[in-house]
Structures are given as C-alpha cells and as structure tokens.
Amino acid sequence: MKAAVAGVFDRSADTYEQLGPEYFGPMGRALAARAAPRPGERVLDLGCGRGHCLVPLAEAVGPQGRVVGIDLAPGMVAATADDARRRGLSQVDVRVGDAAEPAVEPGSFDLVTAGFVIFFMPDPAAAAGAWLRALRPGGRLAISTFNGQDPNYEHLMKVVGAFLPQQQDRPRFELFRTAESVTAVLDEVGFQDVEHEHVTFETRFTGPDQWWEWIGSHGGRATLERLPEDRVEDARAAAYEAMEAARTPDGALAIYTEVRYTTARRP
Ligand SMILES: C[S@@+](CC[C@H](N)C(=O)[O-])C[C@H]1O[C@@H](n2cnc3c(N)ncnc32)[C@H](O)[C@@H]1O
C-alpha cells in the first residue's frame, strides 16, 4: 500500500495543483493559518506534497525559523525543494521519508502539521504517537481531513470505479469522516485541547476535460491508472455524463469539499 501511494503521488507530482483549478492551494493556506506559526519556530510538515501548506508555514516562521518537509514520493520532494529554493526560503529542508515514523529528534519541533495525510497511515494512532513525540512539551499539532466529499464527485468516482477490473486499496478516508474519530485517535496518544473547524471550499472546472485531467493530478490517479486500456474511453464518456450533475447556472462545473481542520497540543 505504501509503495503504491508513493508511486501514485510520485507520478502526479508534476501536475499536482498545476492544472488550473484551485484545490490544495487554498486548503493548505488555511491549514497553515490555523497552525498559527510564529517567527523563529521549528515546524515539521508531514506528507508535504508540493508544499501548499509548507510554503506559507516557511514564510510565517521566516529566515530565523526552520521547516522540515517529509514526503514518501521523491517527485514531490524534488519539486517542493526546487520551489522553496526559487522562493529563497533557505529555512526549508525537504526530505524523502515516512510520516508514519518520521526520522527526527524527539521533542525538537514547536509545530507539526499534516495536510490530508492521516488516512494514508497504516496505523493512524501509532503515527499520531510519533507526531506527539516529535513535539516539545506544549508544542502544537494541526492536521486536515475530509469532513465530507462532494456527492457529485463521489458519484463520479464510483462511475469510473465500475470500469476497474478489481477493487483497489484506497486511503481510508471513511475512518476520519467525523470529528469524533479524529479526536479519539489524538486523545488516545495523549494530545490535549483537541479542536475542530470545518470549512467548505468550492473548486471550479472549465469543463469535463479539465476535471478529468485534474483527477489524474492527485490521489485520484490511482483509479485512472488502473483502467484497462480498452475501457478508458468508455469510462471517460460515463464520467463526462456524470459530471453534468455538477453544472452550475453559469455553465461551469463545480464541486464543494468540506475540510476539517484539527488543532491539538502536546501537554
Ligand atoms: C493528498 S497529498 C497532500 C499534500 C499536502 N500536504 C497538501 O496539503 O497539499 C498527500 C501527500 O502525502 C504523501 N504521503 C502519503 N503517505 C505518506 C507517508 N507514509 N509518509 C510521507 N508522505 C506520505 C503523498 O506522497 C502526498 O504527497
């Protein structure tokens, strides 16, 4: 599962959030805002992807601070390291590594963040325990999960999924569908002051082609890559038909994603 996730994100690194529709960008900035980084702080951003949370964190901690980004996918790490260099963010250090057991000095961070990552962890409580140990006493955690997926998007992915030869292993989004499920994991490992906030984001596509390409630019790629070659066009046609349900009065296609932002503190 881990190798499969790394492969999918590695192959999507070049197009991740680069195709036009805004999705991870605003969601990552919102996570960074809730994490409330202060100048000079040391931050660990797990599953940093293309840096949509990491870059705003780095800007906030400034050159006296430090942000370590860790991701399983080498393509994500290379692209984000490049981007940080181009922006002159010398406080950023991006490495290939496993968020489930980050290889960092215990107690060495003021803040740990993980945007849309906990559901990839084979044992989420064990991972959360490792995140707690990376923090100094009093250090903060800020993570995001999906509170709800757009019903039109969910239906669309079911329509496409019906063309797959067999069921695929999927990230376990459903484990964290409720705020209580996130609280339970964080409580279990000893986090305190667990709080949640829910924000709905609109994502607009210029048309079916852009939406289809976008699905392949992130974790949805796992589904598209598994379509048998001789079924791709049928799957695409069925998907385009399903997309019509998301048509807005002004002719665009839009989905609405409810994101949960959770903050907590190490005692
Ligand atoms: C949905 S993306 C989110 C990226 C970024 N945090 C954001 O908000 O845009 C999930 C990221 O987690 C990474 N990932 C998944 N499992 C991981 C693991 N065990 N260790 C480190 N990174 C992981 C993926 O490679 C991918 O870049």
mmCIF file of C-alpha atoms and ligand atoms in Angstrom:
data_model
loop_
_atom_site.group_PDB
_atom_site.id
_atom_site.type_symbol
_atom_site.label_atom_id
_atom_site.label_comp_id
_atom_site.label_asym_id
_atom_site.label_seq_id
_atom_site.Cartn_x
_atom_site.Cartn_y
_atom_site.Cartn_z
ATOM 1 C CA MET A 1 0.000 0.000 0.000
ATOM 2 C CA LYS A 2 2.791 2.406 0.984
ATOM 3 C CA ALA A 3 4.746 1.737 -2.222
ATOM 4 C CA ALA A 4 1.556 2.150 -4.258
ATOM 5 C CA VAL A 5 0.781 5.515 -2.590
ATOM 6 C CA ALA A 6 4.361 6.722 -3.108
ATOM 7 C CA GLY A 7 4.208 5.686 -6.787
ATOM 8 C CA VAL A 8 0.892 7.413 -7.487
ATOM 9 C CA PHE A 9 1.994 10.690 -5.869
ATOM 10 C CA ASP A 10 5.420 10.455 -7.480
ATOM 11 C CA ARG A 11 3.825 10.227 -10.934
ATOM 12 C CA SER A 12 1.358 13.025 -10.130
ATOM 13 C CA ALA A 13 3.986 15.405 -8.696
ATOM 14 C CA ASP A 14 4.456 17.355 -11.962
ATOM 15 C CA THR A 15 0.753 18.127 -12.392
ATOM 16 C CA TYR A 16 -0.382 18.270 -8.731
ATOM 17 C CA GLU A 17 -2.298 21.583 -8.366
ATOM 18 C CA GLN A 18 -0.695 22.795 -11.629
ATOM 19 C CA LEU A 19 -3.682 22.373 -13.987
ATOM 20 C CA GLY A 20 -5.727 25.444 -13.079
ATOM 21 C CA PRO A 21 -8.458 24.545 -10.589
ATOM 22 C CA GLU A 22 -7.638 25.693 -7.074
ATOM 23 C CA TYR A 23 -7.935 22.887 -4.526
ATOM 24 C CA PHE A 24 -4.895 22.054 -2.394
ATOM 25 C CA GLY A 25 -3.590 25.646 -2.548
ATOM 26 C CA PRO A 26 -6.359 27.382 -0.572
ATOM 27 C CA MET A 27 -6.810 24.318 1.656
ATOM 28 C CA GLY A 28 -3.089 24.288 2.527
ATOM 29 C CA ARG A 29 -3.011 28.035 3.222
ATOM 30 C CA ALA A 30 -5.988 27.576 5.545
ATOM 31 C CA LEU A 31 -4.174 24.780 7.416
ATOM 32 C CA ALA A 32 -1.076 26.970 7.804
ATOM 33 C CA ALA A 33 -3.264 29.815 9.122
ATOM 34 C CA ARG A 34 -4.851 27.548 11.756
ATOM 35 C CA ALA A 35 -1.428 26.182 12.746
ATOM 36 C CA ALA A 36 -0.531 29.809 13.588
ATOM 37 C CA PRO A 37 3.255 29.569 13.097
ATOM 38 C CA ARG A 38 5.303 32.289 14.773
ATOM 39 C CA PRO A 39 8.582 33.815 13.583
ATOM 40 C CA GLY A 40 11.547 31.630 14.549
ATOM 41 C CA GLU A 41 9.539 28.439 15.178
ATOM 42 C CA ARG A 42 10.631 24.922 14.126
ATOM 43 C CA VAL A 43 7.963 23.170 12.070
ATOM 44 C CA LEU A 44 7.624 19.608 10.761
ATOM 45 C CA ASP A 45 5.248 19.285 7.768
ATOM 46 C CA LEU A 46 4.420 15.624 7.146
ATOM 47 C CA GLY A 47 3.294 14.461 3.697
ATOM 48 C CA CYS A 48 4.248 17.905 2.437
ATOM 49 C CA GLY A 49 3.375 17.161 -1.215
ATOM 50 C CA ARG A 50 4.018 20.194 -3.442
ATOM 51 C CA GLY A 51 4.280 22.462 -0.395
ATOM 52 C CA HIS A 52 0.830 24.018 -0.315
ATOM 53 C CA CYS A 53 0.986 24.124 3.474
ATOM 54 C CA LEU A 54 4.791 24.107 3.790
ATOM 55 C CA VAL A 55 5.418 27.322 1.824
ATOM 56 C CA PRO A 56 3.030 29.533 3.855
ATOM 57 C CA LEU A 57 4.467 27.978 7.033
ATOM 58 C CA ALA A 58 8.001 28.810 5.912
ATOM 59 C CA GLU A 59 7.029 32.386 5.042
ATOM 60 C CA ALA A 60 5.500 32.785 8.516
ATOM 61 C CA VAL A 61 8.442 31.391 10.539
ATOM 62 C CA GLY A 62 10.871 33.464 8.484
ATOM 63 C CA PRO A 63 14.613 33.005 7.992
ATOM 64 C CA GLN A 64 15.199 32.514 11.752
ATOM 65 C CA GLY A 65 12.787 29.581 11.765
ATOM 66 C CA ARG A 66 13.039 26.148 10.189
ATOM 67 C CA VAL A 67 10.564 23.976 8.286
ATOM 68 C CA VAL A 68 11.284 20.308 7.625
ATOM 69 C CA GLY A 69 9.052 18.749 4.972
ATOM 70 C CA ILE A 70 8.790 14.969 4.669
ATOM 71 C CA ASP A 71 7.103 13.034 1.868
ATOM 72 C CA LEU A 72 7.250 9.448 0.603
ATOM 73 C CA ALA A 73 7.230 10.498 -3.060
ATOM 74 C CA PRO A 74 10.669 11.588 -4.373
ATOM 75 C CA GLY A 75 8.990 13.628 -7.168
ATOM 76 C CA MET A 76 7.069 15.683 -4.623
ATOM 77 C CA VAL A 77 10.212 16.225 -2.559
ATOM 78 C CA ALA A 78 12.286 17.331 -5.575
ATOM 79 C CA ALA A 79 9.598 19.735 -6.869
ATOM 80 C CA THR A 80 8.958 21.272 -3.447
ATOM 81 C CA ALA A 81 12.667 21.649 -2.674
ATOM 82 C CA ASP A 82 13.094 23.402 -6.048
ATOM 83 C CA ASP A 83 10.165 25.681 -5.388
ATOM 84 C CA ALA A 84 11.484 26.611 -1.924
ATOM 85 C CA ARG A 85 14.904 27.413 -3.457
ATOM 86 C CA ARG A 86 13.331 29.603 -6.165
ATOM 87 C CA ARG A 87 11.404 31.487 -3.481
ATOM 88 C CA GLY A 88 14.594 31.996 -1.444
ATOM 89 C CA LEU A 89 13.205 30.047 1.527
ATOM 90 C CA SER A 90 16.536 28.879 2.952
ATOM 91 C CA GLN A 91 14.757 27.836 6.178
ATOM 92 C CA VAL A 92 13.164 24.889 4.299
ATOM 93 C CA ASP A 93 14.598 21.371 4.262
ATOM 94 C CA VAL A 94 12.576 18.781 2.281
ATOM 95 C CA ARG A 95 13.363 15.066 2.534
ATOM 96 C CA VAL A 96 12.049 11.706 1.412
ATOM 97 C CA GLY A 97 10.707 9.893 4.463
ATOM 98 C CA ASP A 98 7.785 8.191 6.137
ATOM 99 C CA ALA A 99 5.259 10.287 8.037
ATOM 100 C CA ALA A 100 4.280 7.161 9.986
ATOM 101 C CA GLU A 101 7.631 7.227 11.769
ATOM 102 C CA PRO A 102 9.458 10.455 10.918
ATOM 103 C CA ALA A 103 13.203 10.205 11.493
ATOM 104 C CA VAL A 104 13.546 13.349 13.613
ATOM 105 C CA GLU A 105 14.949 14.226 17.025
ATOM 106 C CA PRO A 106 12.245 13.712 19.718
ATOM 107 C CA GLY A 107 10.899 16.961 21.182
ATOM 108 C CA SER A 108 12.599 19.088 18.537
ATOM 109 C CA PHE A 109 9.576 20.840 16.932
ATOM 110 C CA ASP A 110 7.225 23.613 18.072
ATOM 111 C CA LEU A 111 4.634 22.653 15.495
ATOM 112 C CA VAL A 112 3.744 19.516 13.492
ATOM 113 C CA THR A 113 1.395 19.755 10.507
ATOM 114 C CA ALA A 114 -0.050 17.065 8.226
ATOM 115 C CA GLY A 115 -2.427 18.126 5.436
ATOM 116 C CA PHE A 116 -4.611 15.220 4.203
ATOM 117 C CA VAL A 117 -2.160 12.583 5.400
ATOM 118 C CA ILE A 118 -3.503 10.708 8.444
ATOM 119 C CA PHE A 119 -5.745 8.433 6.343
ATOM 120 C CA PHE A 120 -2.674 7.121 4.485
ATOM 121 C CA MET A 121 -1.159 5.868 7.747
ATOM 122 C CA PRO A 122 -1.419 2.076 8.164
ATOM 123 C CA ASP A 123 -1.821 2.591 11.938
ATOM 124 C CA PRO A 124 -3.062 6.169 12.463
ATOM 125 C CA ALA A 125 -2.742 6.050 16.261
ATOM 126 C CA ALA A 126 0.864 4.839 16.063
ATOM 127 C CA ALA A 127 1.625 7.652 13.597
ATOM 128 C CA ALA A 128 -0.087 10.260 15.797
ATOM 129 C CA GLY A 129 2.013 8.979 18.719
ATOM 130 C CA ALA A 130 5.163 9.572 16.668
ATOM 131 C CA TRP A 131 3.930 13.115 15.816
ATOM 132 C CA LEU A 132 3.397 13.803 19.530
ATOM 133 C CA ARG A 133 6.946 12.655 20.337
ATOM 134 C CA ALA A 134 8.391 14.963 17.640
ATOM 135 C CA LEU A 135 6.900 17.947 19.527
ATOM 136 C CA ARG A 136 8.405 19.695 22.512
ATOM 137 C CA PRO A 137 6.126 19.841 25.585
ATOM 138 C CA GLY A 138 3.472 22.461 24.808
ATOM 139 C CA GLY A 139 4.060 22.060 21.058
ATOM 140 C CA ARG A 140 1.093 22.168 18.645
ATOM 141 C CA LEU A 141 -0.367 19.852 16.033
ATOM 142 C CA ALA A 142 -2.506 20.996 13.072
ATOM 143 C CA ILE A 143 -3.933 18.499 10.582
ATOM 144 C CA SER A 144 -6.618 18.389 7.916
ATOM 145 C CA THR A 145 -9.032 15.635 6.923
ATOM 146 C CA PHE A 146 -12.102 15.481 4.680
ATOM 147 C CA ASN A 147 -15.299 16.007 6.632
ATOM 148 C CA GLY A 148 -17.323 15.419 3.524
ATOM 149 C CA GLN A 149 -16.706 14.875 -0.150
ATOM 150 C CA ASP A 150 -18.905 16.450 -2.788
ATOM 151 C CA PRO A 151 -21.702 13.958 -3.609
ATOM 152 C CA ASN A 152 -21.347 14.613 -7.350
ATOM 153 C CA TYR A 153 -17.598 13.922 -7.176
ATOM 154 C CA GLU A 154 -18.150 10.795 -5.081
ATOM 155 C CA HIS A 155 -20.713 9.530 -7.570
ATOM 156 C CA LEU A 156 -18.371 10.304 -10.464
ATOM 157 C CA MET A 157 -15.567 8.245 -8.898
ATOM 158 C CA LYS A 158 -17.995 5.342 -8.351
ATOM 159 C CA VAL A 159 -18.974 5.520 -12.027
ATOM 160 C CA VAL A 160 -15.298 5.389 -13.061
ATOM 161 C CA GLY A 161 -14.536 2.718 -10.423
ATOM 162 C CA ALA A 162 -17.121 0.413 -12.027
ATOM 163 C CA PHE A 163 -14.761 0.108 -15.027
ATOM 164 C CA LEU A 164 -11.903 -1.269 -12.882
ATOM 165 C CA PRO A 165 -11.179 -4.977 -13.200
ATOM 166 C CA GLN A 166 -10.982 -5.386 -9.424
ATOM 167 C CA GLN A 167 -11.348 -3.418 -6.215
ATOM 168 C CA GLN A 168 -8.354 -1.246 -5.329
ATOM 169 C CA ASP A 169 -6.813 -0.481 -1.952
ATOM 170 C CA ARG A 170 -7.889 3.057 -1.156
ATOM 171 C CA PRO A 171 -6.830 5.541 1.521
ATOM 172 C CA ARG A 172 -9.220 5.044 4.408
ATOM 173 C CA PHE A 173 -10.986 8.423 4.236
ATOM 174 C CA GLU A 174 -14.028 6.879 5.923
ATOM 175 C CA LEU A 175 -12.035 6.270 9.142
ATOM 176 C CA PHE A 176 -11.975 10.031 9.662
ATOM 177 C CA ARG A 177 -15.390 11.101 8.398
ATOM 178 C CA THR A 178 -16.361 12.511 11.812
ATOM 179 C CA ALA A 179 -14.654 14.952 14.166
ATOM 180 C CA GLU A 180 -15.093 12.384 16.978
ATOM 181 C CA SER A 181 -12.989 9.831 15.088
ATOM 182 C CA VAL A 182 -10.091 12.285 14.785
ATOM 183 C CA THR A 183 -10.444 13.318 18.447
ATOM 184 C CA ALA A 184 -10.422 9.643 19.522
ATOM 185 C CA VAL A 185 -7.053 8.960 17.850
ATOM 186 C CA LEU A 186 -5.429 12.132 19.189
ATOM 187 C CA ASP A 187 -6.829 11.597 22.715
ATOM 188 C CA GLU A 188 -5.592 8.003 22.698
ATOM 189 C CA VAL A 189 -1.974 9.045 22.210
ATOM 190 C CA GLY A 190 -2.079 11.908 24.723
ATOM 191 C CA PHE A 191 -2.814 15.109 22.777
ATOM 192 C CA GLN A 192 -4.817 17.773 24.646
ATOM 193 C CA ASP A 193 -7.100 20.671 23.702
ATOM 194 C CA VAL A 194 -8.310 18.971 20.502
ATOM 195 C CA GLU A 195 -10.432 21.409 18.470
ATOM 196 C CA HIS A 196 -12.046 21.204 15.048
ATOM 197 C CA GLU A 197 -13.191 23.723 12.488
ATOM 198 C CA HIS A 198 -14.981 22.934 9.235
ATOM 199 C CA VAL A 199 -14.602 24.952 6.053
ATOM 200 C CA THR A 200 -16.231 24.328 2.672
ATOM 201 C CA PHE A 201 -14.202 25.065 -0.470
ATOM 202 C CA GLU A 202 -15.579 25.496 -3.965
ATOM 203 C CA THR A 203 -13.476 24.115 -6.837
ATOM 204 C CA ARG A 204 -14.471 25.118 -10.365
ATOM 205 C CA PHE A 205 -13.530 23.345 -13.588
ATOM 206 C CA THR A 206 -13.704 24.979 -17.010
ATOM 207 C CA GLY A 207 -15.220 21.779 -18.420
ATOM 208 C CA PRO A 208 -15.129 17.970 -18.380
ATOM 209 C CA ASP A 209 -11.659 17.736 -19.973
ATOM 210 C CA GLN A 210 -10.094 19.829 -17.212
ATOM 211 C CA TRP A 211 -11.935 17.888 -14.484
ATOM 212 C CA TRP A 212 -10.819 14.553 -15.975
ATOM 213 C CA GLU A 213 -7.167 15.686 -16.211
ATOM 214 C CA TRP A 214 -7.394 17.010 -12.639
ATOM 215 C CA ILE A 215 -8.465 13.587 -11.283
ATOM 216 C CA GLY A 216 -5.173 12.214 -12.574
ATOM 217 C CA SER A 217 -3.152 15.008 -10.965
ATOM 218 C CA HIS A 218 -3.555 13.804 -7.349
ATOM 219 C CA GLY A 219 -4.540 10.636 -5.449
ATOM 220 C CA GLY A 220 -7.374 10.060 -7.966
ATOM 221 C CA ARG A 221 -4.626 8.995 -10.363
ATOM 222 C CA ALA A 222 -4.655 5.594 -8.609
ATOM 223 C CA THR A 223 -8.081 4.965 -10.167
ATOM 224 C CA LEU A 224 -7.336 6.304 -13.663
ATOM 225 C CA GLU A 225 -4.069 4.344 -13.937
ATOM 226 C CA ARG A 226 -5.863 1.084 -13.222
ATOM 227 C CA LEU A 227 -8.420 1.445 -16.002
ATOM 228 C CA PRO A 228 -7.818 -1.217 -18.656
ATOM 229 C CA GLU A 229 -6.581 0.481 -21.825
ATOM 230 C CA ASP A 230 -9.578 -0.650 -23.860
ATOM 231 C CA ARG A 231 -12.015 0.741 -21.238
ATOM 232 C CA VAL A 232 -10.539 4.228 -20.794
ATOM 233 C CA GLU A 233 -12.709 5.922 -23.419
ATOM 234 C CA ASP A 234 -15.919 4.294 -22.140
ATOM 235 C CA ALA A 235 -15.022 5.279 -18.565
ATOM 236 C CA ARG A 236 -14.299 8.818 -19.690
ATOM 237 C CA ALA A 237 -17.640 9.072 -21.548
ATOM 238 C CA ALA A 238 -19.534 7.789 -18.491
ATOM 239 C CA ALA A 239 -17.618 10.230 -16.280
ATOM 240 C CA TYR A 240 -18.443 13.189 -18.538
ATOM 241 C CA GLU A 241 -22.123 12.267 -18.350
ATOM 242 C CA ALA A 242 -21.958 12.084 -14.541
ATOM 243 C CA MET A 243 -20.173 15.460 -14.404
ATOM 244 C CA GLU A 244 -23.259 17.205 -15.797
ATOM 245 C CA ALA A 245 -24.887 16.898 -12.340
ATOM 246 C CA ALA A 246 -22.248 19.382 -11.088
ATOM 247 C CA ARG A 247 -23.060 22.033 -13.711
ATOM 248 C CA THR A 248 -23.613 25.488 -12.130
ATOM 249 C CA PRO A 249 -26.149 28.015 -13.510
ATOM 250 C CA ASP A 250 -23.264 29.953 -15.113
ATOM 251 C CA GLY A 251 -22.142 26.869 -17.048
ATOM 252 C CA ALA A 252 -19.059 25.892 -15.018
ATOM 253 C CA LEU A 253 -18.596 22.569 -13.254
ATOM 254 C CA ALA A 254 -18.092 22.898 -9.516
ATOM 255 C CA ILE A 255 -17.520 20.667 -6.517
ATOM 256 C CA TYR A 256 -17.765 21.567 -2.840
ATOM 257 C CA THR A 257 -15.363 19.943 -0.381
ATOM 258 C CA GLU A 258 -15.812 20.225 3.368
ATOM 259 C CA VAL A 259 -12.424 20.210 5.064
ATOM 260 C CA ARG A 260 -11.913 19.613 8.767
ATOM 261 C CA TYR A 261 -9.043 21.466 10.434
ATOM 262 C CA THR A 262 -7.976 19.947 13.741
ATOM 263 C CA THR A 263 -5.589 21.527 16.199
ATOM 264 C CA ALA A 264 -4.218 19.983 19.409
ATOM 265 C CA ARG A 265 -1.383 20.397 21.873
ATOM 266 C CA ARG A 266 1.235 18.170 23.483
ATOM 267 C CA PRO A 267 0.877 18.507 27.293
HETATM 268 C C1 LIG B 1 -3.216 14.490 -0.566
HETATM 269 S S1 LIG B 1 -1.496 14.819 -0.614
HETATM 270 C C2 LIG B 1 -1.385 16.255 0.453
HETATM 271 C C3 LIG B 1 -0.109 17.029 0.241
HETATM 272 C C4 LIG B 1 -0.010 18.326 1.037
HETATM 273 N N1 LIG B 1 0.050 18.074 2.454
HETATM 274 C C5 LIG B 1 -1.159 19.237 0.689
HETATM 275 O O1 LIG B 1 -1.978 19.526 1.580
HETATM 276 O O2 LIG B 1 -1.246 19.650 -0.483
HETATM 277 C C6 LIG B 1 -0.828 13.552 0.413
HETATM 278 C C7 LIG B 1 0.689 13.521 0.429
HETATM 279 O O3 LIG B 1 1.093 12.624 1.451
HETATM 280 C C8 LIG B 1 2.174 11.861 0.967
HETATM 281 N N2 LIG B 1 2.207 10.613 1.749
HETATM 282 C C9 LIG B 1 1.319 9.592 1.744
HETATM 283 N N3 LIG B 1 1.710 8.649 2.628
HETATM 284 C C10 LIG B 1 2.860 9.100 3.203
HETATM 285 C C11 LIG B 1 3.748 8.590 4.184
HETATM 286 N N4 LIG B 1 3.539 7.399 4.766
HETATM 287 N N5 LIG B 1 4.819 9.321 4.521
HETATM 288 C C12 LIG B 1 5.070 10.528 3.938
HETATM 289 N N6 LIG B 1 4.275 11.053 2.995
HETATM 290 C C13 LIG B 1 3.184 10.364 2.632
HETATM 291 C C14 LIG B 1 1.890 11.680 -0.510
HETATM 292 O O4 LIG B 1 3.064 11.350 -1.234
HETATM 293 C C15 LIG B 1 1.318 13.047 -0.863
HETATM 294 O O5 LIG B 1 2.328 13.947 -1.263
#
